[in-house]
Coordinates of C-alpha atoms in Angstrom, one line a residue:
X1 CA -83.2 59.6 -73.8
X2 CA -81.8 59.3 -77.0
X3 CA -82.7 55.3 -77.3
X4 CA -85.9 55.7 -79.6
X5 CA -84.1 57.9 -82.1
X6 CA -80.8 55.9 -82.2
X7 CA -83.2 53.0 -83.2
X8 CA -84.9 54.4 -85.9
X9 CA -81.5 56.1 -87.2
X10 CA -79.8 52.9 -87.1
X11 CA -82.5 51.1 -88.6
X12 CA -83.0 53.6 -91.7
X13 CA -79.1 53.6 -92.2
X14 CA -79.2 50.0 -92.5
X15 CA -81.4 49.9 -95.0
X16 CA -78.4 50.7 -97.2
X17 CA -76.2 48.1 -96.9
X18 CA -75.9 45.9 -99.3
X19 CA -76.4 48.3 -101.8
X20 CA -73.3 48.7 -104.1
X21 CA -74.7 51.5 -105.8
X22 CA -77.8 54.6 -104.5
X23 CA -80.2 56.2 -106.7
X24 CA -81.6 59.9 -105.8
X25 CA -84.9 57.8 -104.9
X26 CA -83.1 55.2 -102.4
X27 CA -81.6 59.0 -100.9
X28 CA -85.1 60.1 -100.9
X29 CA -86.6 57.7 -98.8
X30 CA -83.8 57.3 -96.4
X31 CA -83.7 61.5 -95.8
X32 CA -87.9 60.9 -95.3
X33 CA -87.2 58.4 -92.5
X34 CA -85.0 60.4 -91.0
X35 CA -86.9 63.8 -91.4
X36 CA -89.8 61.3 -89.4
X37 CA -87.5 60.0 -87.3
X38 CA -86.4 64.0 -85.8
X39 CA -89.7 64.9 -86.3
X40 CA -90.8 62.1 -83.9
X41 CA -88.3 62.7 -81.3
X42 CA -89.0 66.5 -80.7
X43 CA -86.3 67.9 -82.5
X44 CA -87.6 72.0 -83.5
X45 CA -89.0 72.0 -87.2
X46 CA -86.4 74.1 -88.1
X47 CA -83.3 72.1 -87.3
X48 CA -85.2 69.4 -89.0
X49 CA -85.5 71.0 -92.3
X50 CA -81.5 72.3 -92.2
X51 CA -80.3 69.1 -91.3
X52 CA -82.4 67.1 -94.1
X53 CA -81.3 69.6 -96.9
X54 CA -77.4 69.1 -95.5
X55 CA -77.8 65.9 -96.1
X56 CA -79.4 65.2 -99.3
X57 CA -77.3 68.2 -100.7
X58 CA -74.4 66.3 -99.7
X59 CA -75.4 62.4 -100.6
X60 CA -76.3 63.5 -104.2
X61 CA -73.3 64.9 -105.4
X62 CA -69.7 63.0 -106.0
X63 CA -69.4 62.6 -102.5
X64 CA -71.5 59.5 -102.8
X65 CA -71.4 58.2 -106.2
X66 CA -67.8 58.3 -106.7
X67 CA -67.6 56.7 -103.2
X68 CA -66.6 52.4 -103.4
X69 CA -69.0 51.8 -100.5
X70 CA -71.6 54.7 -101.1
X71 CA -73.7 52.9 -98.1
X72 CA -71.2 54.1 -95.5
X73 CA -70.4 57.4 -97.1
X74 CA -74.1 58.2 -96.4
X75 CA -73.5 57.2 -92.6
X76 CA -70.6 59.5 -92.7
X77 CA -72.2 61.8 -94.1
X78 CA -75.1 61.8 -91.2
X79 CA -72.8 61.7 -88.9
X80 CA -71.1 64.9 -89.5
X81 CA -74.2 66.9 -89.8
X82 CA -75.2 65.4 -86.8
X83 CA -71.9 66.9 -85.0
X84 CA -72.8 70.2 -87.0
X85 CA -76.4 70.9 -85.5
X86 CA -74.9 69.1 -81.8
X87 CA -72.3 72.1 -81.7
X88 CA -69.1 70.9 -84.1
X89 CA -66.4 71.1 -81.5
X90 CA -66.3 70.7 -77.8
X91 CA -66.3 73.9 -76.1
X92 CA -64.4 74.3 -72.8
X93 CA -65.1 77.3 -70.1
X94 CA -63.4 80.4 -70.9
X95 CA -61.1 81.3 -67.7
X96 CA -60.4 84.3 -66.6
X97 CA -57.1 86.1 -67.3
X98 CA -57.3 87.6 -63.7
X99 CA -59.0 85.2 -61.3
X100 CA -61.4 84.4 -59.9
X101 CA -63.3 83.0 -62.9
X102 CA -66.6 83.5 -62.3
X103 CA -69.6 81.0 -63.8
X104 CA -73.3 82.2 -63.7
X105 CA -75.9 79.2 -63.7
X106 CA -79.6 80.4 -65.0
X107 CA -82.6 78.6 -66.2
X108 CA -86.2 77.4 -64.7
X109 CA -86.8 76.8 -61.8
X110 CA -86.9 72.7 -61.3
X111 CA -84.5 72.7 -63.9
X112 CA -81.3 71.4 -61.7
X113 CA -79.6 74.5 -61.2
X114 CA -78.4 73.8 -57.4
X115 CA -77.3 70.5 -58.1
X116 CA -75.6 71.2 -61.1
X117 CA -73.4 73.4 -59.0
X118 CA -71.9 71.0 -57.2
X119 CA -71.4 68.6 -60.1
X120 CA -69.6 71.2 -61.8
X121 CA -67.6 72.4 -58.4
X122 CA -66.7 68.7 -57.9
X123 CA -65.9 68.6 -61.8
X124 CA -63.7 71.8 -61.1
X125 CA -61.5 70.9 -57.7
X126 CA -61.0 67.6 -60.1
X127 CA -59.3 69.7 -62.7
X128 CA -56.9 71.2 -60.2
X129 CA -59.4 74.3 -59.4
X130 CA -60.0 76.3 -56.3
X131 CA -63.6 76.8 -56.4
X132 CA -66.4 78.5 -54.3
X133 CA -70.6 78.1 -54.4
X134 CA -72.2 81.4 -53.9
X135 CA -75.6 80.9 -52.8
X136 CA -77.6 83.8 -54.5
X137 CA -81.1 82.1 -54.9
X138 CA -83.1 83.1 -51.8
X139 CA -86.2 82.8 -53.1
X140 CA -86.9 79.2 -53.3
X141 CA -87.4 77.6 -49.5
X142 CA -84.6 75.9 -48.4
X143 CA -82.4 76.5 -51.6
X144 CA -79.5 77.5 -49.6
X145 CA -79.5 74.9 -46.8
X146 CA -79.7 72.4 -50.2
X147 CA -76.9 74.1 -52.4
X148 CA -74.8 73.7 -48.5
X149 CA -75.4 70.4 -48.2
X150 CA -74.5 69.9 -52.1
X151 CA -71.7 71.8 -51.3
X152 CA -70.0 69.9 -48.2
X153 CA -70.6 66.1 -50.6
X154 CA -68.8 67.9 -53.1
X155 CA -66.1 69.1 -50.5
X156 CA -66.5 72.5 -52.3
X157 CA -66.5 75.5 -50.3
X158 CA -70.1 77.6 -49.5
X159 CA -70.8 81.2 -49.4
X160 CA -74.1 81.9 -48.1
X161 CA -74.2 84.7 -45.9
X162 CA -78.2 85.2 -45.9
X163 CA -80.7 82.3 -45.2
X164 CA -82.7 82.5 -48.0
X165 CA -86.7 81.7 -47.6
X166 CA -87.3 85.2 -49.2
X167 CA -85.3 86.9 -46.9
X168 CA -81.7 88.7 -48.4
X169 CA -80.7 90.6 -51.3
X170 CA -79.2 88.8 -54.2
X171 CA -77.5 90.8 -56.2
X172 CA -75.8 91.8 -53.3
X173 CA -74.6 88.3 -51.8
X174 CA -73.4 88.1 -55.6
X175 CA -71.2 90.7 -55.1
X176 CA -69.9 89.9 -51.9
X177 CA -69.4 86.3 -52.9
X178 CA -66.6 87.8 -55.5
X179 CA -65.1 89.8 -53.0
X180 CA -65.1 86.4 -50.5
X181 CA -63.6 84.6 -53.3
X182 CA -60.4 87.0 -54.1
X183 CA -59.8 87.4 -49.7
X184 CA -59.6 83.3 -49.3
X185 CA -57.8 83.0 -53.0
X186 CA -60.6 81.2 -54.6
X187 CA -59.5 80.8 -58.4
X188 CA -63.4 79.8 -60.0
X189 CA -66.8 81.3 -58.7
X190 CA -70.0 79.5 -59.4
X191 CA -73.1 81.8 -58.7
X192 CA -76.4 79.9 -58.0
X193 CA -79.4 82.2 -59.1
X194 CA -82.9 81.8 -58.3
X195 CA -85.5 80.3 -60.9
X196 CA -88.9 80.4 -61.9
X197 CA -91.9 78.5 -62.9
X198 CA -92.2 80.2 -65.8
X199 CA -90.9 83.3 -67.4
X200 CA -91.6 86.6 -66.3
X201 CA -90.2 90.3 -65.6
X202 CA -89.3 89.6 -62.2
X203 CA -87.1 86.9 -62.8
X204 CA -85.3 88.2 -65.7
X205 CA -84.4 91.6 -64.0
X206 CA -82.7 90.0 -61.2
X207 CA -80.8 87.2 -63.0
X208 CA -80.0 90.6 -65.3
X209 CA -78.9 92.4 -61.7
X210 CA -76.6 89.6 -60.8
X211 CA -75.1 89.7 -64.5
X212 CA -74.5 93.5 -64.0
X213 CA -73.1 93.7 -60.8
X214 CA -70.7 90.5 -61.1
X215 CA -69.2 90.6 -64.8
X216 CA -69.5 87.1 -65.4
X217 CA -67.2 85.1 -67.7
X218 CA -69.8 82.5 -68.7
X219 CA -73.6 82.6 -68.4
X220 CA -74.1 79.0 -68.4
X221 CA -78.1 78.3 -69.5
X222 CA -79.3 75.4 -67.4
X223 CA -82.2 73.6 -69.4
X224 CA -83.7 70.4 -68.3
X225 CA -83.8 68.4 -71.4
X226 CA -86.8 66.1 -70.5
X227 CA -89.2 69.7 -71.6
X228 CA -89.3 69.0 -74.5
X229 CA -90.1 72.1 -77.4
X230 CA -90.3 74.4 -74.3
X231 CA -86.7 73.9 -73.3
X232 CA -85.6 76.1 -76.8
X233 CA -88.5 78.6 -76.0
X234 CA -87.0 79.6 -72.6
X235 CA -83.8 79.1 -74.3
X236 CA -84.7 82.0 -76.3
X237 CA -86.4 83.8 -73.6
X238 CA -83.4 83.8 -71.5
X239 CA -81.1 84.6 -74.8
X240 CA -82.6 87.8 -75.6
X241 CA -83.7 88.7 -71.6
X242 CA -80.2 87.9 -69.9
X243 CA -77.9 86.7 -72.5
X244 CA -76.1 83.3 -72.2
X245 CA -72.4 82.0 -73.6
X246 CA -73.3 78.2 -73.2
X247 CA -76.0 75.5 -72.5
X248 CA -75.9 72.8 -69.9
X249 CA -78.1 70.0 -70.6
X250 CA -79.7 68.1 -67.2
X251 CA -81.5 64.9 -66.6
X252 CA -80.5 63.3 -69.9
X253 CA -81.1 60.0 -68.1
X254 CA -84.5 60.5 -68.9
X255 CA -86.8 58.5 -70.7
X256 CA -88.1 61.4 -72.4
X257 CA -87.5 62.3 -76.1
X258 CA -84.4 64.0 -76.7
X259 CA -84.9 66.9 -79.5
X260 CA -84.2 69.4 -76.9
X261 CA -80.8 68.5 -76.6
X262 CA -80.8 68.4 -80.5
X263 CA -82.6 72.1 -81.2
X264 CA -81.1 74.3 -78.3
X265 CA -77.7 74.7 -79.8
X266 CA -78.8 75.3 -83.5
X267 CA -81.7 77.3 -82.3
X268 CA -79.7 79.6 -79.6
X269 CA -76.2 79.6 -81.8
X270 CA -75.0 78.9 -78.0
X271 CA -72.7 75.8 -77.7
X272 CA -73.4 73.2 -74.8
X273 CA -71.0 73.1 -72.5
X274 CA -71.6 70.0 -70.1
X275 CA -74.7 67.3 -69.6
X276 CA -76.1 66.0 -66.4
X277 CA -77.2 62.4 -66.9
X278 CA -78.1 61.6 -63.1
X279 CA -78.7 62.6 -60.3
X280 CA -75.1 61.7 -58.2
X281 CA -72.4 64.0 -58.3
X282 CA -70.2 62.4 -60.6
X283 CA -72.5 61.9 -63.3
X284 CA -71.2 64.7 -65.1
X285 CA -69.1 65.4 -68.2
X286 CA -68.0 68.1 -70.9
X287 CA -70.4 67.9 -73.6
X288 CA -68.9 66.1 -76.8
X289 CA -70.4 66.8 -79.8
X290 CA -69.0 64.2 -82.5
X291 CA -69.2 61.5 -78.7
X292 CA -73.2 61.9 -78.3
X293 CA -73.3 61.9 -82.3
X294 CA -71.6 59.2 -82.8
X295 CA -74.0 57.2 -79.6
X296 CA -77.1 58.2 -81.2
X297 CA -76.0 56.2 -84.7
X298 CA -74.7 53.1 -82.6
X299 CA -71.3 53.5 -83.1
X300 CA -70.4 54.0 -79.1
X301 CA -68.5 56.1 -76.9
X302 CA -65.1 54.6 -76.9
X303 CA -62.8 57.9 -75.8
X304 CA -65.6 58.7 -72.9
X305 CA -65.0 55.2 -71.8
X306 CA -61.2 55.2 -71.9
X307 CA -61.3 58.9 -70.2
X308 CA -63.5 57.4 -67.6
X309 CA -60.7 54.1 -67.0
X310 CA -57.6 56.8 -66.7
X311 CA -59.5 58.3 -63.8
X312 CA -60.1 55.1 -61.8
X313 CA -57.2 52.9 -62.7
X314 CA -53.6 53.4 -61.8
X315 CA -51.5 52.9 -64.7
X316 CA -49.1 50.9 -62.6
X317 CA -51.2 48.7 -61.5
X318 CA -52.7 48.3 -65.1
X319 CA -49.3 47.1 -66.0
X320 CA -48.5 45.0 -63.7
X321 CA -51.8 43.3 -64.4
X322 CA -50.9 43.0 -68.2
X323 CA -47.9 41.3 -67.2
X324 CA -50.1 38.9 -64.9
X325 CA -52.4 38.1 -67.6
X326 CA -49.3 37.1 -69.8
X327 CA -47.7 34.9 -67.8
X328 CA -50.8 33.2 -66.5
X329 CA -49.9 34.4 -62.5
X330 CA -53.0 36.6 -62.4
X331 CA -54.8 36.1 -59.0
X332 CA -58.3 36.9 -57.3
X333 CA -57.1 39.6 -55.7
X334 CA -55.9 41.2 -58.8
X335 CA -59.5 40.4 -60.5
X336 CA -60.9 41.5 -57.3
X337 CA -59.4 45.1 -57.2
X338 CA -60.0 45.1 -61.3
X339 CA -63.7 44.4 -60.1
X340 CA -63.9 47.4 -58.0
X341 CA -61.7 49.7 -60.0
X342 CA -64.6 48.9 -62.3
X343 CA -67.5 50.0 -60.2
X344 CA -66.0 53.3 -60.0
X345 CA -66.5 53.7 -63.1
X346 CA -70.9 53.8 -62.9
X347 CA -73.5 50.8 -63.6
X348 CA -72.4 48.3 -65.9
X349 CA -74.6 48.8 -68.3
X350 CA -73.8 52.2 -69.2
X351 CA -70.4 50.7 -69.5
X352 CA -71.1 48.4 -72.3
X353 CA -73.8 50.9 -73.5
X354 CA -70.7 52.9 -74.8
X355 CA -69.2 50.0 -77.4
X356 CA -69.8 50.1 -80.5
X357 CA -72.8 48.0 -81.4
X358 CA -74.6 47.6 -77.9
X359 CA -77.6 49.5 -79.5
X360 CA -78.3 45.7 -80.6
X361 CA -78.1 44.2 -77.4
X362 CA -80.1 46.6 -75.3
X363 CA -82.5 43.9 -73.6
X364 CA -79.2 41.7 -72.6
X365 CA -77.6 45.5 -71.2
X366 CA -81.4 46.0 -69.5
X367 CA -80.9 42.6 -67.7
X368 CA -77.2 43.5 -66.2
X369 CA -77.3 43.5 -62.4
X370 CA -74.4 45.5 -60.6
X371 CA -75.5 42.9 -57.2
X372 CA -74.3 40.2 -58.8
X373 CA -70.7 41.8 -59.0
X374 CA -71.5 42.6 -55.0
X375 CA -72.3 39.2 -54.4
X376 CA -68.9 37.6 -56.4
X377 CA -66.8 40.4 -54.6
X378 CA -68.3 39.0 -51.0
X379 CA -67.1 35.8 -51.8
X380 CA -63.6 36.8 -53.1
X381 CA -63.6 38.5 -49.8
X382 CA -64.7 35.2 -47.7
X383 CA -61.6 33.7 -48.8
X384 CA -58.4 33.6 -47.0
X385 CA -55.2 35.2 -49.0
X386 CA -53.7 32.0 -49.8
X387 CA -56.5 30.9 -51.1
X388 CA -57.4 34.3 -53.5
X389 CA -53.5 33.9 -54.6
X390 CA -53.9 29.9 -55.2
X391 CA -57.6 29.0 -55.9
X392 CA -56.7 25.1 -56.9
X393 CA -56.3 24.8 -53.1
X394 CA -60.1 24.9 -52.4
X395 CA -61.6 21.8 -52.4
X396 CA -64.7 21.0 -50.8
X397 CA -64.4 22.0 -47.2
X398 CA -63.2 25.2 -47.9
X399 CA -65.5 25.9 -51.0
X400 CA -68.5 25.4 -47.8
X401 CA -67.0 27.8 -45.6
X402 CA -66.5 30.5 -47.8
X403 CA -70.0 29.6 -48.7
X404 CA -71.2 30.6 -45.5
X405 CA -69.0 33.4 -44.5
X406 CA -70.2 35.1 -47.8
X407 CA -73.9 34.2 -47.5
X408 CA -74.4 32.3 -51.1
X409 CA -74.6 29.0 -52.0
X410 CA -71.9 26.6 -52.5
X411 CA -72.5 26.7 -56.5
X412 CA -71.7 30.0 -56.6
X413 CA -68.6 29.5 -55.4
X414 CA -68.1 26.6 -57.8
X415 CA -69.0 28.5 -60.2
X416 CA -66.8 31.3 -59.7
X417 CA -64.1 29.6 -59.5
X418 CA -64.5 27.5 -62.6
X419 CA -64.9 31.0 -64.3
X420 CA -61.9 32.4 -62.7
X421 CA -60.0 29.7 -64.7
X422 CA -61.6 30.3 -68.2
X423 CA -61.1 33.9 -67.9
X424 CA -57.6 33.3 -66.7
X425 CA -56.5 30.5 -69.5
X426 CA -58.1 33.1 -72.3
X427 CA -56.2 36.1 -71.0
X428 CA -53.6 34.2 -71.0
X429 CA -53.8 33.8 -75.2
X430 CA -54.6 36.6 -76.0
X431 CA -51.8 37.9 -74.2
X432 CA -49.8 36.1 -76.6
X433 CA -51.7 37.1 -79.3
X434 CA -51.1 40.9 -78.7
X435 CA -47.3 40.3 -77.4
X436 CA -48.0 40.5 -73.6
X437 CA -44.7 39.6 -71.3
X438 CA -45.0 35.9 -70.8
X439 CA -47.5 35.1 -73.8
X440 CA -46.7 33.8 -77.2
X441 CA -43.4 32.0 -76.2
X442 CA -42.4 29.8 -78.8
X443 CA -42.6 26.1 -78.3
X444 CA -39.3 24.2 -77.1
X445 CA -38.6 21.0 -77.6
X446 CA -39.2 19.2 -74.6
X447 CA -42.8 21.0 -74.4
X448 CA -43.4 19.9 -78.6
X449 CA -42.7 16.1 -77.6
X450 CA -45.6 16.8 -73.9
X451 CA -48.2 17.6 -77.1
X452 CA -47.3 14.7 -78.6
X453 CA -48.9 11.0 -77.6
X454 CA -47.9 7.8 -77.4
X455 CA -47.3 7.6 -81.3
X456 CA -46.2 10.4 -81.8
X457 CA -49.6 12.1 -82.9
X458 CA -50.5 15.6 -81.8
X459 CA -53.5 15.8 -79.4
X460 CA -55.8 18.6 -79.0
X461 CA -53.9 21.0 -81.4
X462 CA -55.0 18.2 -84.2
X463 CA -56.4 20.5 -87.3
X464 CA -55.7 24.2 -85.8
X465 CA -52.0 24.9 -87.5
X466 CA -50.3 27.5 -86.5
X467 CA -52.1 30.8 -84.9
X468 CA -51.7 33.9 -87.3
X469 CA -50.4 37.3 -86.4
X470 CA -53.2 39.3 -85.1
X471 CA -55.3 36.5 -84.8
X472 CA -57.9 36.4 -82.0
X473 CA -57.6 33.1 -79.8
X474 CA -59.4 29.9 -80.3
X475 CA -63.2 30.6 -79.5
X476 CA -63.8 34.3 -80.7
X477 CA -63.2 33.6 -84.4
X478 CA -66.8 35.0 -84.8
X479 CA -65.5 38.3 -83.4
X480 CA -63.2 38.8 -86.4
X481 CA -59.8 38.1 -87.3
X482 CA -56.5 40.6 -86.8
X483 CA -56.8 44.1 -85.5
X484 CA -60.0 46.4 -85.8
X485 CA -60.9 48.2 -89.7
X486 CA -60.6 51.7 -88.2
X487 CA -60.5 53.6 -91.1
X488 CA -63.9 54.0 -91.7
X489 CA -64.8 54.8 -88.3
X490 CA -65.9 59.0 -87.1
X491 CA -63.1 61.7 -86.6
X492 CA -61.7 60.8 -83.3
X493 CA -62.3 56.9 -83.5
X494 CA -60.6 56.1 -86.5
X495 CA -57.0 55.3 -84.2
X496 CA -56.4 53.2 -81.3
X497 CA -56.1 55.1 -77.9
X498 CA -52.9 56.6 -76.8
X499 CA -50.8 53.8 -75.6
X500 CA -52.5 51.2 -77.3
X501 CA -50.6 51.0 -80.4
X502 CA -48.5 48.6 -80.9
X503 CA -50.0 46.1 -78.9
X504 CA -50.1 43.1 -81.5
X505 CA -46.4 43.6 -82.0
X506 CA -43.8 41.4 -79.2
X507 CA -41.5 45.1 -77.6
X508 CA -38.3 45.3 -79.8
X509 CA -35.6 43.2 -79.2
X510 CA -37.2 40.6 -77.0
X511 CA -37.3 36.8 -77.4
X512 CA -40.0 34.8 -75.9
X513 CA -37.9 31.6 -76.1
X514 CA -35.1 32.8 -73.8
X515 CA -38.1 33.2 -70.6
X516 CA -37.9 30.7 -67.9
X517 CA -40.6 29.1 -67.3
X518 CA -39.8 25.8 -65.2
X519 CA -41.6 23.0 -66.0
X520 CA -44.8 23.6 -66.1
X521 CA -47.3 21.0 -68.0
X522 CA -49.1 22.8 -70.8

């Protein structure tokens, strides 16, 4: 949604560089561009003109001039005021002192409102919650057998005591869902209301009933962020009819422009709480305000994509792995459960769309197929467990079996196998380059005299010297030497993740040269 506008941001801010010094005029035209650029994408005229005058208020004082790169300090300063009108911090749900806590969804009708219940009860059992669906919107046909079925793929319990279709009263299923709750010690309540096509009196006096008679802790707003201008008019609608304490954006996977999601929280003075970007269960997060600023400018989404890794992969396995890749004794079946770990985690794509840069790469993301994974996974598969723990063993024969167990062609498999080997020798430097067990070892001297020839001459390490600290291996020079520039980078990026630091130092105390590692050719 937010692909047009991170292009044209991107492309204004790069206008800039280069620039060791900006004029009030080069400000100027880069606040126009962007003022178009809003403008363009939907975002409400009002929010436009606050977050221009932040800005240029900002980039023409001694913020920017007395700046050494006043380029960047212009990004910087975008990027903050973008995190200002997106909501500044992240908000989380307001729980109850005495449960149950109880959450009331409102909005349009087509908005997402039953669905978005069972993300959010799937989010909640996740976070170590008890949580119940009350079905209170009877008025749509078949809205409760849908928020039941929801329900049960969420393994999230279902109160729905009436069966909807226009018949049952709401406000009183409401009630009696609280009362259900506290009898089977349900800790979080999440009432489902009925919606609308449109506003009107009816709708606002019963989602106003259901307020009343159940004391909500949060009024979450559910707006479907593809509307448009009309999502912060029934914002406002809502606002002053029922009242809300936060906004959940839906369908942000939209190709739609994305000023909704921009204008409701600076328009409303409501903070968003959570955004739906599909239509499964697990696509659904908290709602990060410096995260989604910080993807709109390019600059990725590096903590969503480590949060999202913590929740598929088991941090003993990971180490174990990182001792593999060190010592050069990873196997298929460790990149094969890698591979699915992986999957877990959503398309591909949306994977890389989260590092830093990818905004430049979007036709090669576009062209990612998940199959192809699918189709390497069914070969791994077709192949016996000595042969996943020793692939050098496969020679031809086997290579045309596996072949046709896994229903591909025999250069696949070739293939495969050849980029098992590349993958596995690079690993293996660059676990010596950031002081993996097994990688870096120093070089002995019966392996110094197996580089040298005949004469005495060194071979293949002719010309390279010897590899820096922090280096990257031979091959991805164009990547950049040593360890990331993170200073510059938003609040919240400018460190490595926790656990990560450290890792171009060898653990203290430990000497590679006292490893055994038999004889093995280099």
């Amino acid at each position: 949604m937010f692909d047009t506008l991170s292009d044209r941001l991107t492309g204004v801010l790069s206008n800039l560089r280069g620039k060791g010094k900006l004029t009030d005029a080069d400000i100027d035209a880069t606040a126009r561009e962007i003022r178009i650029a809003l403008l363009e994408a939907d975002v409400a005229l009002p929010v436009v003109r606050s977050f221009i005058s932040g800005i240029k208020e900002r980039a023409k004082g001694k913020e920017v001039h007395a700046a050494l790169n006043p380029a960047q300090q212009v990004v910087k300063i975008v990027n903050e005021e973008l995190v200002g009108i997106l909501g500044g911090e992240t908000r989380r749900i307001n729980l109850a002192k005495t449960p149950p806590t109880v959450i009331m969804l409102a909005g349009l009708q087509g908005s997402g409102k039953t669905t978005l219940a069972g993300k959010l009860g799937r989010w909640l059992k996740g976070q170590g919650h008890a949580p119940m669906l009350v079905a209170c919107d009877l008025q749509r046909p078949n809205a409760v057998t849908q928020l039941q079925v929801v329900g049960e793929r969420a393994e999230v319990s279902v109160f729905a005591p009436e069966p909807g279709n226009g018949v049952g009263d709401p406000v009183d299923v409401a009630r009696r869902g609280i009362e259900e709750a506290k009898r089977a010690q349900h800790d979080v309540v999440v009432v489902d209301t009925a919606g609308r096509l449109g506003i009107d009196e009816e709708l606002m006096r019963q989602a106003a009933d259901i307020r009343a008679a159940v004391s909500p802790d949060e009024v979450l707003f559910v707006v479907d962020a593809m509307i448009g201008q009309d999502a912060v008019t029934t914002a406002e609608a809502f606002r002053d009819g029922v009242g809300f304490s936060g906004v959940v954006l839906t369908k942000l996977d939209g190709d739609a422009r994305g000023g909704a999601a921009l204008s409701v929280r600076e328009v409303t003075g409501q903070p968003i709480l959570f955004a739906s970007n599909g239509e499964k269960l697990e696509d659904f997060d908290v709602f990060h305000p410096d995260r989604m600023a910080s993807r709109i400018l390019g600059m990725g989404d590096v903590l969503t994509l480590i949060e999202q890794a913590e929740q598929v992969f088991d941090a003993q396995q990971a180490e174990a792995a990182a001792a593999k890749i060190g010592t050069g004794e990873l196997t298929l079946e460790d990149f094969l459960e890698q591979m699915q770990a992986i999957r877990k985690m959503g398309p591909i794509g949306n994977l890389l769309g989260m590092l830093p840069g990818a905004g430049q790469i979007k036709d090669q993301l576009a062209a990612v197929d998940d199959k192809q994974l699918d189709r390497v996974q069914a070969i791994i598969r077709g192949m016996t467990p000595t042969e996943r723990a020793d692939p050098k063993i496969i020679n031809g024969s086997r290579r045309a079996r596996i072949a046709r167990g896994s229903g591909v062609e025999v250069r696949e498999i070739n293939e495969l196998v050849t980029r098992f080997f590349d993958a596995k020798k690079m690993m293996s430097q660059m676990g010596g380059q950031f002081g993996l067990p097994g990688g870096g070892r120093k070089a002995t001297k019966s392996n110094k005299n197996t580089r040298k020839g005949k004469k005495g001459k060194k071979g293949n390490n002719k010309g390279r010297g010897p590899a820096q600290p922090g280096a990257l291996p031979a091959g991805l020079g164009g990547m950049g030497g040593g360890m990331p520039d993170l200073s510059n980078m938003p609040k919240g990026l400018d460190q490595l993740p926790p656990g990560l630091s450290g890792l171009d130092q060898l653990p203290p105390g430990f000497d590679p040269s006292k490893l055994d590692f038999g004889n093995k050719k280099n």
